[in-house]
Coordinates of C-alpha atoms and ligand atoms in Angstrom, one line a residue:
X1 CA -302.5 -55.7 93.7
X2 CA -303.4 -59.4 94.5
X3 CA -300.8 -61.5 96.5
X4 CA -300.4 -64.0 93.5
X5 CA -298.7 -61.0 91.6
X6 CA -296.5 -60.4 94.0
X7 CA -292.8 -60.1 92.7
X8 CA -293.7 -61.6 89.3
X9 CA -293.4 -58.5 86.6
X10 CA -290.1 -58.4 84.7
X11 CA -290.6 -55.2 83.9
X12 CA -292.4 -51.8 85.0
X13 CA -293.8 -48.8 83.3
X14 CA -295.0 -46.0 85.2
X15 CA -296.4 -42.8 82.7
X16 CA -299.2 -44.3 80.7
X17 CA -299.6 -41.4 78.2
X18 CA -298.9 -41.5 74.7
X19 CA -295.5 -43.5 74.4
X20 CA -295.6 -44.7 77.8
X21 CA -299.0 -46.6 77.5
X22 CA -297.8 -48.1 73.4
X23 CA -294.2 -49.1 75.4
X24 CA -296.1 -51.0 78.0
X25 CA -298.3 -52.7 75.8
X26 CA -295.7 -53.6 73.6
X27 CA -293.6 -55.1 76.4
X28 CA -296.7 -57.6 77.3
X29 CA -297.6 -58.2 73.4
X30 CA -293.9 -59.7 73.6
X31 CA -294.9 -61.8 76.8
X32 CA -293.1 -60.1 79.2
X33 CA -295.5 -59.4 82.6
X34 CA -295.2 -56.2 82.8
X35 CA -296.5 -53.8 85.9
X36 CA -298.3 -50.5 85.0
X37 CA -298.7 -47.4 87.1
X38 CA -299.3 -43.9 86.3
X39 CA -300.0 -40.4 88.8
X40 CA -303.5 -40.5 88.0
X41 CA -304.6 -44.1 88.2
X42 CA -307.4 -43.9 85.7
X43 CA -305.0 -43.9 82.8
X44 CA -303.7 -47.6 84.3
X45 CA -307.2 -48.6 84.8
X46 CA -308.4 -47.8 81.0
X47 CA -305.2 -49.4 79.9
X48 CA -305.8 -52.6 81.3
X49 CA -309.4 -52.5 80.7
X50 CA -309.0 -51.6 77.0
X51 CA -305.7 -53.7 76.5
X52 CA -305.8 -56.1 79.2
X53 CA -306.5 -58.9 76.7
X54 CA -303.4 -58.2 74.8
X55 CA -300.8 -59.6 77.2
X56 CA -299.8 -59.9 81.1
X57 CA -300.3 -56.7 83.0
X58 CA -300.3 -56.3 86.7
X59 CA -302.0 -52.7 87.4
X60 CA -300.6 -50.6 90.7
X61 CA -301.9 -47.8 91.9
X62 CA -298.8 -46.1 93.5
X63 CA -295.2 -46.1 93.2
X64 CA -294.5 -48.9 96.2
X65 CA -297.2 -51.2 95.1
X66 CA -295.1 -50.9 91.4
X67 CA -291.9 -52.0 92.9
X68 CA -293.7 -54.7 94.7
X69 CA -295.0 -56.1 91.8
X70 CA -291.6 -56.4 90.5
X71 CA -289.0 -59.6 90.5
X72 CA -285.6 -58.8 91.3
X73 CA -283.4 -57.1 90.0
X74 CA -286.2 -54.3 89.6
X75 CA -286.4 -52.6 86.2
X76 CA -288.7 -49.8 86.1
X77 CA -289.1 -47.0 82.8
X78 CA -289.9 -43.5 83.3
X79 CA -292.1 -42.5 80.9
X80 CA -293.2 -39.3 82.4
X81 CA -292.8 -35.8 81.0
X82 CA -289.0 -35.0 80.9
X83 CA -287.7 -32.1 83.3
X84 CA -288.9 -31.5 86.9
X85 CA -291.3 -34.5 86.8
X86 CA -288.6 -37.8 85.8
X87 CA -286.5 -36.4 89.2
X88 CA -289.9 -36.4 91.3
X89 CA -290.3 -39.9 89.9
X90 CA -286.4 -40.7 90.4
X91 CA -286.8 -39.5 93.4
X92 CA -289.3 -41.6 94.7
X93 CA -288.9 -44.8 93.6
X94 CA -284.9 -44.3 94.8
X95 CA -285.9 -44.6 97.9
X96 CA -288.1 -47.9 97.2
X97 CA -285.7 -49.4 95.6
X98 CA -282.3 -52.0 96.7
X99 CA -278.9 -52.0 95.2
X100 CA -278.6 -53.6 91.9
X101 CA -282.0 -52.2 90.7
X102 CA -282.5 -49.9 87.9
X103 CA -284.0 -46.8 86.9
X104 CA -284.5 -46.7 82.7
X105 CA -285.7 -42.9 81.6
X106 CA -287.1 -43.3 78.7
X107 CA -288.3 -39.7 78.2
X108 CA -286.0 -37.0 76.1
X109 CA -284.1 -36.3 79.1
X110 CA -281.5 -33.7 78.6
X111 CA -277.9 -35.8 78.5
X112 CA -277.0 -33.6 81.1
X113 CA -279.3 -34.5 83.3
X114 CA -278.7 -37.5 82.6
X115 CA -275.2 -37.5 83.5
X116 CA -276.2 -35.8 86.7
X117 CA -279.1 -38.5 87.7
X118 CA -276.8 -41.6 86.9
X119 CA -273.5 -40.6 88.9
X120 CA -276.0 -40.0 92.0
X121 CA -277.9 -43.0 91.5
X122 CA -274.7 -45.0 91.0
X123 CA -273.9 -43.4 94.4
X124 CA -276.5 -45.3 96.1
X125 CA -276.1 -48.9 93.9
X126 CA -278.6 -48.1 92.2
X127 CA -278.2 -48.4 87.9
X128 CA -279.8 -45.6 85.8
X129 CA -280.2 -46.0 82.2
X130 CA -281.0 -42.9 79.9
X131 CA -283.0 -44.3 77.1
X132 CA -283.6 -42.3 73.7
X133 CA -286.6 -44.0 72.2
X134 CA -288.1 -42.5 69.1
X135 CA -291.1 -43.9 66.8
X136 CA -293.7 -41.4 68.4
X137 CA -296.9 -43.4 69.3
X138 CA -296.7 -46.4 66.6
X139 CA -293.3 -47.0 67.2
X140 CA -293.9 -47.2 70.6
X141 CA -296.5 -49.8 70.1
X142 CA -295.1 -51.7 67.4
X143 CA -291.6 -51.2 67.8
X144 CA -289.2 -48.2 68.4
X145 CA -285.9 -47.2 67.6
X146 CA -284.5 -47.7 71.2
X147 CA -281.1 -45.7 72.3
X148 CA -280.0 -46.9 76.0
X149 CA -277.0 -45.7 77.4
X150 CA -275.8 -46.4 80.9
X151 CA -273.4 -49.1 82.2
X152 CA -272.0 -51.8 80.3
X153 CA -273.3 -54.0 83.0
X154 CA -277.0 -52.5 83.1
X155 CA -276.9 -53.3 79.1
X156 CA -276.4 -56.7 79.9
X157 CA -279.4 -57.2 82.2
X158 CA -281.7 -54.8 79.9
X159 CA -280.4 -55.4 76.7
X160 CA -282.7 -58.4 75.8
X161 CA -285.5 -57.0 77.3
X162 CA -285.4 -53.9 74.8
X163 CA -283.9 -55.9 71.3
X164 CA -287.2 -57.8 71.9
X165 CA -289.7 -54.8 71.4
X166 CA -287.5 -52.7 69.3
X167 CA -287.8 -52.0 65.2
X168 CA -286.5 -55.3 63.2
X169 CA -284.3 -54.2 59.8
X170 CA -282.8 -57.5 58.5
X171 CA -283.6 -59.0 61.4
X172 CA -281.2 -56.8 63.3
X173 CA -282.9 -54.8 66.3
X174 CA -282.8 -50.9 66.3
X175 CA -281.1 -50.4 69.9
X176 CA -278.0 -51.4 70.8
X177 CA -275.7 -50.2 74.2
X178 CA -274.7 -46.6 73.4
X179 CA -272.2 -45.4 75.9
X180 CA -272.3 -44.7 79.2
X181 CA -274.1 -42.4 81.3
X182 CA -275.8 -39.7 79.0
X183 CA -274.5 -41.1 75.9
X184 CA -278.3 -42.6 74.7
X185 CA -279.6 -39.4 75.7
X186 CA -277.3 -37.2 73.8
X187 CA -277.3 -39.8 70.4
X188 CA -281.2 -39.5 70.5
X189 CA -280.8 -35.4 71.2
X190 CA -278.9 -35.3 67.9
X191 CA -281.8 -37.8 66.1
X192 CA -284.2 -34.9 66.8
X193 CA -282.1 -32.1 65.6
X194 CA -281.6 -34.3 62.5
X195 CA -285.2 -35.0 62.1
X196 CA -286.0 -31.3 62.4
X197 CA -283.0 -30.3 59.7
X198 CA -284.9 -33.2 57.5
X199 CA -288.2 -31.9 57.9
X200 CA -287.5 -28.3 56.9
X201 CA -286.1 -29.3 53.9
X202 CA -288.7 -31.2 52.6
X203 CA -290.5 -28.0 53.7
X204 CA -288.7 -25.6 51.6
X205 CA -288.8 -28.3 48.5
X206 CA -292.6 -28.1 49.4
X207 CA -292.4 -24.2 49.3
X208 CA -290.5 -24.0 46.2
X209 CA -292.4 -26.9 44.1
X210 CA -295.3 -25.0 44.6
X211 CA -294.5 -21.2 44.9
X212 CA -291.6 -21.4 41.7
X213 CA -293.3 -24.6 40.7
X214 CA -297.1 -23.8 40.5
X215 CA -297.9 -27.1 41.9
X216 CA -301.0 -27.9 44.1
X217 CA -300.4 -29.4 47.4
X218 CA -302.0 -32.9 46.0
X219 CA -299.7 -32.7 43.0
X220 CA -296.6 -32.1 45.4
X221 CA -297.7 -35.0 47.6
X222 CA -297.5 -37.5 44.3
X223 CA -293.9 -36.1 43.6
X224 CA -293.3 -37.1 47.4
X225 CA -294.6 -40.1 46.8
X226 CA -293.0 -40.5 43.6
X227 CA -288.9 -40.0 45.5
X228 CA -290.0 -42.0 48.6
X229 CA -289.5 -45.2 45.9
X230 CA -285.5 -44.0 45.3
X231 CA -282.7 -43.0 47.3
X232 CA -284.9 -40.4 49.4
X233 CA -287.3 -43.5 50.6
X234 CA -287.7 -42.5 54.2
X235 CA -290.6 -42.1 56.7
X236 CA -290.5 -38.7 56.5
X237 CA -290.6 -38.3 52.9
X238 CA -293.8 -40.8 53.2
X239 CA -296.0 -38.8 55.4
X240 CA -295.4 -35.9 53.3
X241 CA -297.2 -37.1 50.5
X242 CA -300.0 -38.2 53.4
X243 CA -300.2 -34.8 54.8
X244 CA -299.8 -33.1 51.3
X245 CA -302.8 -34.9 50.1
X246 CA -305.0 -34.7 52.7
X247 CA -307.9 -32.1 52.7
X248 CA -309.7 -30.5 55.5
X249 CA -313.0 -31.9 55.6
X250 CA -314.5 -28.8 57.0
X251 CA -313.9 -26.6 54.4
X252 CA -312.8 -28.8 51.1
X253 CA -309.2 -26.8 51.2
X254 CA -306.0 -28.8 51.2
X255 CA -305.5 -29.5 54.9
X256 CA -301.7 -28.1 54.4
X257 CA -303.4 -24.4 53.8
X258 CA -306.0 -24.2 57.1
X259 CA -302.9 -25.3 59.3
X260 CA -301.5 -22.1 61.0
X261 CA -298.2 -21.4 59.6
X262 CA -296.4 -21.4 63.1
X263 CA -294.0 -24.4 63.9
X264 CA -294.0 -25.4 67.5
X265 CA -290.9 -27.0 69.2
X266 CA -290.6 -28.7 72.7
X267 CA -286.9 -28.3 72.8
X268 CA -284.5 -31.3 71.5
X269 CA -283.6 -29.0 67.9
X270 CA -282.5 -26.4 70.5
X271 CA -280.5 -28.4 72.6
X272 CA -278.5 -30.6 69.6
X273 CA -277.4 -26.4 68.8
X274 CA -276.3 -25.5 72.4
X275 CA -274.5 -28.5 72.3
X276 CA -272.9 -27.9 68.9
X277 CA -271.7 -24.3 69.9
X278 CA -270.1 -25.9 73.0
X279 CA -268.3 -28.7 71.2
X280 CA -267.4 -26.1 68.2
X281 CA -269.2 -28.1 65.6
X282 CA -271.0 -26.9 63.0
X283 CA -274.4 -27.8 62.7
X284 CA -275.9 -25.5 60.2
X285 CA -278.9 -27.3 59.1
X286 CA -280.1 -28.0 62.0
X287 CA -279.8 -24.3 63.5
X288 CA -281.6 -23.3 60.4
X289 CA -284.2 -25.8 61.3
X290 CA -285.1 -24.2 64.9
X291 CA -284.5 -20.8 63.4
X292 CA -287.0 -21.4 60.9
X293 CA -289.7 -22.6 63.3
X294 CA -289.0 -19.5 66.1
X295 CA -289.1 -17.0 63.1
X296 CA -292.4 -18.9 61.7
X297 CA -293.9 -18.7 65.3
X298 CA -293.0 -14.3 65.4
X299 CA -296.4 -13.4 63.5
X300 CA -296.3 -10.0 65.0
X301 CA -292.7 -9.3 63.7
X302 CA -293.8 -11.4 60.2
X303 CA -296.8 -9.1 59.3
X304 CA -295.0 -5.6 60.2
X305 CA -292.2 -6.7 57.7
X306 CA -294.7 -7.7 55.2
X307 CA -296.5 -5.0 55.6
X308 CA -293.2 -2.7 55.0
X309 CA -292.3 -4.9 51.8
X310 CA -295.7 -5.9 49.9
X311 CA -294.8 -6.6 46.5
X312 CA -293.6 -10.7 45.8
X313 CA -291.0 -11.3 43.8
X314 CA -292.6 -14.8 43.0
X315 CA -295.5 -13.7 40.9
X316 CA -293.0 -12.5 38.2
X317 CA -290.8 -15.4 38.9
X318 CA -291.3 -18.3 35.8
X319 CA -291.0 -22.1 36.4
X320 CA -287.5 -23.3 35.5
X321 CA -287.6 -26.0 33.1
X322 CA -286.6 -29.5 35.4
X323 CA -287.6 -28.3 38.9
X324 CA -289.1 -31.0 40.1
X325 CA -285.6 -32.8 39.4
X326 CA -283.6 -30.0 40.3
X327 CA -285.4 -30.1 43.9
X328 CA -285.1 -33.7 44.3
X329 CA -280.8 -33.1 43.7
X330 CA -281.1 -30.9 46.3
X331 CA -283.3 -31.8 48.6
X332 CA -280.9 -35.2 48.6
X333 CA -277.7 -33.1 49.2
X334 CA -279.0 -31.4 51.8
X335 CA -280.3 -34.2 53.6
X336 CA -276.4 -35.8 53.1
X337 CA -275.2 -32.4 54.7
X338 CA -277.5 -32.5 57.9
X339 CA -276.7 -36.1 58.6
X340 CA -273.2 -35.4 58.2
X341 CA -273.2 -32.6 60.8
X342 CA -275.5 -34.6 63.2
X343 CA -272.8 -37.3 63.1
X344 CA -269.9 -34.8 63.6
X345 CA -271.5 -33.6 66.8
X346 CA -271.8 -37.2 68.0
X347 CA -268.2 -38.1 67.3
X348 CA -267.3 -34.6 68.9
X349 CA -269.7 -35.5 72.0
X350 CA -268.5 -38.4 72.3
X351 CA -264.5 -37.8 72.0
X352 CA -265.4 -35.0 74.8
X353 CA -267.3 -37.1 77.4
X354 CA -265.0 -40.7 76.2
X355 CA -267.8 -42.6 75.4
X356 CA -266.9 -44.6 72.6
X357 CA -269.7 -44.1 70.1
X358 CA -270.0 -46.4 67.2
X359 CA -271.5 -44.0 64.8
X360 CA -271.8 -47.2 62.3
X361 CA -274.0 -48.8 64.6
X362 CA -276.0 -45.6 64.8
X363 CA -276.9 -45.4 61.5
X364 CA -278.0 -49.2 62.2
X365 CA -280.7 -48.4 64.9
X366 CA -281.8 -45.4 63.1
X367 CA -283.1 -47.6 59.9
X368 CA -286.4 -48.6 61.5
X369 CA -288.6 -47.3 64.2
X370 CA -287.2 -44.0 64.7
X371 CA -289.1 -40.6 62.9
X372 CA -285.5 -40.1 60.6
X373 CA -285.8 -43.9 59.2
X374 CA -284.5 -43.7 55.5
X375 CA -282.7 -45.9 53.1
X376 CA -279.7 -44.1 52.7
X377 CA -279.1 -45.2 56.5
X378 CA -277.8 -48.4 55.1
X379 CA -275.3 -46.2 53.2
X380 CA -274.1 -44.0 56.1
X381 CA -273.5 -47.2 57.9
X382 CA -271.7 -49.0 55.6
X383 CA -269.7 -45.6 54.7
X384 CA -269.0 -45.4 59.0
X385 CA -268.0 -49.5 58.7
X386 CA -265.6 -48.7 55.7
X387 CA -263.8 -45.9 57.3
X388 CA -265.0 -45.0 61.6
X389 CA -262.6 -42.1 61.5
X390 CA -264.0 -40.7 58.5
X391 CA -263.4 -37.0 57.8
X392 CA -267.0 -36.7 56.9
X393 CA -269.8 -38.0 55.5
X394 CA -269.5 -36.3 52.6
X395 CA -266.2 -37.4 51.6
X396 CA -267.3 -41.5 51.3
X397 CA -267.1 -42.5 48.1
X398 CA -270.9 -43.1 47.6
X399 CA -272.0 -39.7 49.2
X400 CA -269.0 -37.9 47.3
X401 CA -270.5 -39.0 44.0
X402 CA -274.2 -38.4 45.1
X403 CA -273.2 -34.6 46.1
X404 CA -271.3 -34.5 42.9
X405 CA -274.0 -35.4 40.6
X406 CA -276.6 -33.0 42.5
X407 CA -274.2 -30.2 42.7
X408 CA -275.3 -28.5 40.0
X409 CA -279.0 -28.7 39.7
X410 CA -278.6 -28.2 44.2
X411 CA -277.2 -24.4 42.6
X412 CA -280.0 -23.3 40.5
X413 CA -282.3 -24.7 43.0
X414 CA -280.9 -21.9 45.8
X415 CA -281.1 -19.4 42.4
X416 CA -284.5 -19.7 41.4
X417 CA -285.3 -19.4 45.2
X418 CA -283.6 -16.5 45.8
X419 CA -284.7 -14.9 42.6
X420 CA -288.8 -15.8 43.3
X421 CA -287.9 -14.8 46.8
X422 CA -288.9 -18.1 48.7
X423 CA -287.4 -18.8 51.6
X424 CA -284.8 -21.3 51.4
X425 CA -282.8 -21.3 54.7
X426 CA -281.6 -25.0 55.0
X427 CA -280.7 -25.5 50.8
X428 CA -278.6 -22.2 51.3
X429 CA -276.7 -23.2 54.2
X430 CA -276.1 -26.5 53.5
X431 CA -274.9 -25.7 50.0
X432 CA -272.6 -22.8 52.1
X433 CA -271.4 -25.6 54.3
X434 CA -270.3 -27.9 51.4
X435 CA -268.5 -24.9 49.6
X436 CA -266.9 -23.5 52.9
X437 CA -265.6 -27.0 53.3
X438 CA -264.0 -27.7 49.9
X439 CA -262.6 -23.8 49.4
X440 CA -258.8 -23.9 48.9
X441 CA -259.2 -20.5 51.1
X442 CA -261.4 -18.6 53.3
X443 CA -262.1 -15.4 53.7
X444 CA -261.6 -16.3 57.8
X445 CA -257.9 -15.2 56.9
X446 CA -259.4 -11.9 56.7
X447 CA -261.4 -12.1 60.3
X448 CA -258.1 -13.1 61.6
X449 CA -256.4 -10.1 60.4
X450 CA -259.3 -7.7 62.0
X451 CA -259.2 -9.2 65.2
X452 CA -255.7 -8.6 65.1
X453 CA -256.2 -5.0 64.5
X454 CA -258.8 -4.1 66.6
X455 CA -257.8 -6.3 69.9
X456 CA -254.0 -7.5 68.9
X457 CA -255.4 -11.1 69.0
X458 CA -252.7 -12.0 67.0
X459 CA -253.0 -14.3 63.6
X460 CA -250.8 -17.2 62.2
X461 CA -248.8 -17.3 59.2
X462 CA -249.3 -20.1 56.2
X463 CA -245.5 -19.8 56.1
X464 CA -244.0 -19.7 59.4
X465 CA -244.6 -21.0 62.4
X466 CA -245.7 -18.9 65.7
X467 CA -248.1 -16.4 66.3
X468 CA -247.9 -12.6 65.3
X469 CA -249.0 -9.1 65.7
X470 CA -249.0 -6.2 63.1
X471 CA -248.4 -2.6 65.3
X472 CA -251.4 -1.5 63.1
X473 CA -251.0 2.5 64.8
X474 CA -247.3 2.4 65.0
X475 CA -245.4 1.7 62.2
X476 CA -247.3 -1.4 61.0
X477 CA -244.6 -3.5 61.1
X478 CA -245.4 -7.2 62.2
X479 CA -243.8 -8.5 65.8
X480 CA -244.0 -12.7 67.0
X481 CA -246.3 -12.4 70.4
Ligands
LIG1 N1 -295.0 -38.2 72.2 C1 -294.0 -38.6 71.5 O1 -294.1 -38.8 70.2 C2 -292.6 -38.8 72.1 C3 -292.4 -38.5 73.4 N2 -291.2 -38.8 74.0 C4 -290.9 -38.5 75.4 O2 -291.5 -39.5 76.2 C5 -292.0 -39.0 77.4 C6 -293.5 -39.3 77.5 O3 -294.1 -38.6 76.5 P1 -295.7 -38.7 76.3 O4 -296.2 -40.1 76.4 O5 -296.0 -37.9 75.0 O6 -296.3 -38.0 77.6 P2 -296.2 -36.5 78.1 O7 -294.8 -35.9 77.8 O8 -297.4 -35.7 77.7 O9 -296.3 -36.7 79.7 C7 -297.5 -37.2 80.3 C8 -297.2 -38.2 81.4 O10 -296.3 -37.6 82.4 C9 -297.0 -37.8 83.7 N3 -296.5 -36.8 84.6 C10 -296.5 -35.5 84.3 N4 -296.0 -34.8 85.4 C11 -295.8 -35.8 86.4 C12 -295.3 -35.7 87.7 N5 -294.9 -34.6 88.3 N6 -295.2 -36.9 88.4 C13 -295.6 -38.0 87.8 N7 -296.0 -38.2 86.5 C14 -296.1 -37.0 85.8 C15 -298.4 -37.8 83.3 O11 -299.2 -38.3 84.4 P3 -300.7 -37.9 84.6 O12 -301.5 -38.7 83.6 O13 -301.0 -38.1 86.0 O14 -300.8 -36.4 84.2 C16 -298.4 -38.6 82.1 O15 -298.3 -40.0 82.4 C17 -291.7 -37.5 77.4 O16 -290.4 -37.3 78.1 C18 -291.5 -37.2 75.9 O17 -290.6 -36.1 75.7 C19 -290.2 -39.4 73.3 C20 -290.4 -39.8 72.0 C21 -291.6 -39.5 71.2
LIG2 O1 -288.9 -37.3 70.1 C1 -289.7 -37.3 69.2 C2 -289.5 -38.1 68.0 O2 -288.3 -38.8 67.9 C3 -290.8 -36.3 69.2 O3 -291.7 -36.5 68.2 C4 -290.2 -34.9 69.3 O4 -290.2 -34.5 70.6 C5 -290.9 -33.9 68.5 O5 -290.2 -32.7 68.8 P1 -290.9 -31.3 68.6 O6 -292.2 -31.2 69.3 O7 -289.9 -30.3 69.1 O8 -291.0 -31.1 67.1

């Protein structure tokens, strides 16, 4: 590093793949210096040499000459894989660094570890910063949806820094302060678990447009492009009719049918779960979601049962008259459904670990940037301004009405799938959800009454206060416990 450099960079990145190379280039594009290191120093010398000319980099090759480069208070993102390696990075720059500096992780940290890594470092004076950031590599580069949690006080100095290379909707930037300690992580956690809930079911209205349907992958891809002009505009919706209408130039097939049917996950859709069966909130879609990849990535398992059961039901099944309608109902329902259970865990997280989260403002920094970016954003956020404490989602007026209206066609959706036999995990559970929720009763009276008799749990009366106990092998009369 030359002399002249010397404490000059408001900012550092070290991890220079993917996201951390775009974040770094996106930080200089905005005309902040910016120092650049990453393990293996040929990534930071092909960035500067292919990107040099785009801004202000000062290139390090190790960890001390990166804090060198840096002005004080030091600001240095971790953009390195998440797990083992962020606390071998942690680690080292902790001890390079002086109270009042700050650590950002900008990886998808587990909140926990998140927790764990700020209340040490706060130990030592030092501020760590758990950043979701989500736009995948273009987002990165030209602006992400960005998550921080951490102090009040490390928003403060950061804050600006981040609002300058995030997403713009309306001029407003996509990243605002969180909560404290884990809270980004955890908010950016549930973003992926909702962005796996959304992508299965435009999977499954995939499936059934062209399995019920008899459509071609291309002529699914114009019915995606079709919805991404009303309320289901979204990112998501737009690469679908992308990937839908691409074809594999090796063999002239729709690329959709040479990709191997087995969905991959790195872990974020599994954790939002875990964390949903420890705060006792149910997240069905997205469960369905991960459940749907692991059971997609069992081929051994998947050809024995197919092998046992040959004959398809869909050959005899016949195109219902409106599908492509009925689909789009549903498809928009469910969507409604897995946001709404995404934002119940947050509250729930949140009202657990007191961190205060605005979900209103959520919904904000999701509409631009992030993978999950979609219209109806604007909606949830107004819905969370009208009412913060609302019930759910599905009870503001606008999403009430939208559910409303696609109730019906959302039904014979989940029948004609059952009845071709496709595969139609989220639809059915989110349609479940929605009636479990609005039943006058449910049959957990029953479970209540069966836990009594097998373990004298005990149950509670609808008209009586207390709790009681049936002597189910005595005389079956009923005692208060
Ligand atoms: N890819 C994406 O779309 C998104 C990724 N993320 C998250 O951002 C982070 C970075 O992602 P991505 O850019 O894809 O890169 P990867 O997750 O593939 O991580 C590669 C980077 O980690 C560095 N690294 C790995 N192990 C160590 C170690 N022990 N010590 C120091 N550095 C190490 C590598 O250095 P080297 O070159 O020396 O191997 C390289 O810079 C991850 O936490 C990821 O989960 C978040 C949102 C979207
Ligand atoms: O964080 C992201 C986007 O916001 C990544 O794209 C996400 O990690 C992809 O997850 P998976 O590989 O499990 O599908």
């Amino acid at each position: 590093m030359a002399e002249s450099t010397t404490g000059t960079a408001r900012i550092a990145v070290t991890g220079l793949a993917t996201m951390g190379s775009n974040l770094a280039r996106n930080l200089a594009r905005n005309g902040f210096r910016v120092a650049v290191h990453n393990r293996t120093p040929a990534r930071t010398r092909a960035l500067v040499e292919q990107h040099g000319h785009e801004g202000d980099f000062v290139p390090a090759e190790t960890l001390p000459d990166l804090v060198a480069a840096l002005q004080r208070p030091r600001q240095i993102i971790i953009m390195v894989k998440a797990g083992q390696p962020t606390d071998a990075v942690i680690d080292e720059l902790a001890d390079l660094l002086e109270p009042g500096d700050m650590i950002i992780d900008g990886g998808n940290a587990h909140f926990a570890d998140t927790r764990r890594r700020e209340a040490r470092l706060r130990e030592r004076g030092l501020h760590f910063v758990g950043a979701g950031i989500s736009g995948g590599e273009e987002g990165a580069l030209n602006g992400p949806s960005i998550m921080p949690g951490g102090s009040a006080e490390s928003y403060q100095h950061l804050g600006p820094v981040l609002e300058t290379i995030a997403a713009k909707v309306d001029g407003q930037p996509c990243c605002v302060h969180v909560g404290p300690d884990g809270a980004g992580h955890f908010v950016k956690m549930v973003h992926n678990g909702i962005e796996y809930a959304d992508m299965q079911l435009i999977a499954e209205s995939y499936d059934l447009l062209r399995h019920v349907g008899g459509l071609e992958p291309a002529a699914i891809g114009e019915v995606f492009r079709t919805w991404n002009s009303g309320d289901l505009e979204s990112y998501l919706v737009e690469i679908t009719a992308e990937v839908l209408g691409h074809v594999d130039a090796a063999t002239g097939k729709p690329l959709v049918d040479v990709i191997a049917d087995q969905a991959e996950q790195k872990g974020t859709g599994r954790w939002t779960v875990q964390e949903a069966l420890e705060l006792g909130v149910p997240v069905t879609g997205i469960a369905e979601a991960v459940f749907a990849r692991s059971l997609s990535a069992n081929t051994d398992q998947r050809a024995a049962v197919r092998a046992a059961f040959p004959e398809a039901e869909q050959a005899a099944a016949k195109a219902p008259e409106g599908l492509v309608e009925d689909v789009r109902h549903a498809l928009f329902a469910s969507k409604v459904v897995a946001y709404a259970q995404g934002f119940d865990e947050i509250r729930a997280a949140s009202q657990t670990y007191g961190w205060n989260i605005d979900l209103g403002a959520m919904a904000t920094i999701w509409r631009g940037g992030c993978i999950i970016r979609a219209r109806f954003l604007d909606r949830i956020r107004a819905a969370y301004d009208r009412d913060p404490e609302l019930a759910s989602l599905l009870v503001d007026d606008y999403f009430a009405s939208a559910v409303e209206q696609a109730r019906e066609a959302w039904r014979r959706v989940v029948v004609a799938a059952v009845r071709a036999g496709v595969p139609t995990p989220g639809f059915s559970s989110a349609l479940a959800y929605y009636d479990a929720l609005r039943a006058e009763r449910l049959p957990a009276a029953l479970v209540q009454g069966l836990r009594d008799y097998f373990g004298a749990h005990t149950y509670r009366r609808v008209d009586r206060d207390g709790s009681f106990h049936t002597l189910w092998s005595a005389d079956r009369s009923e005692v208060s416990a």
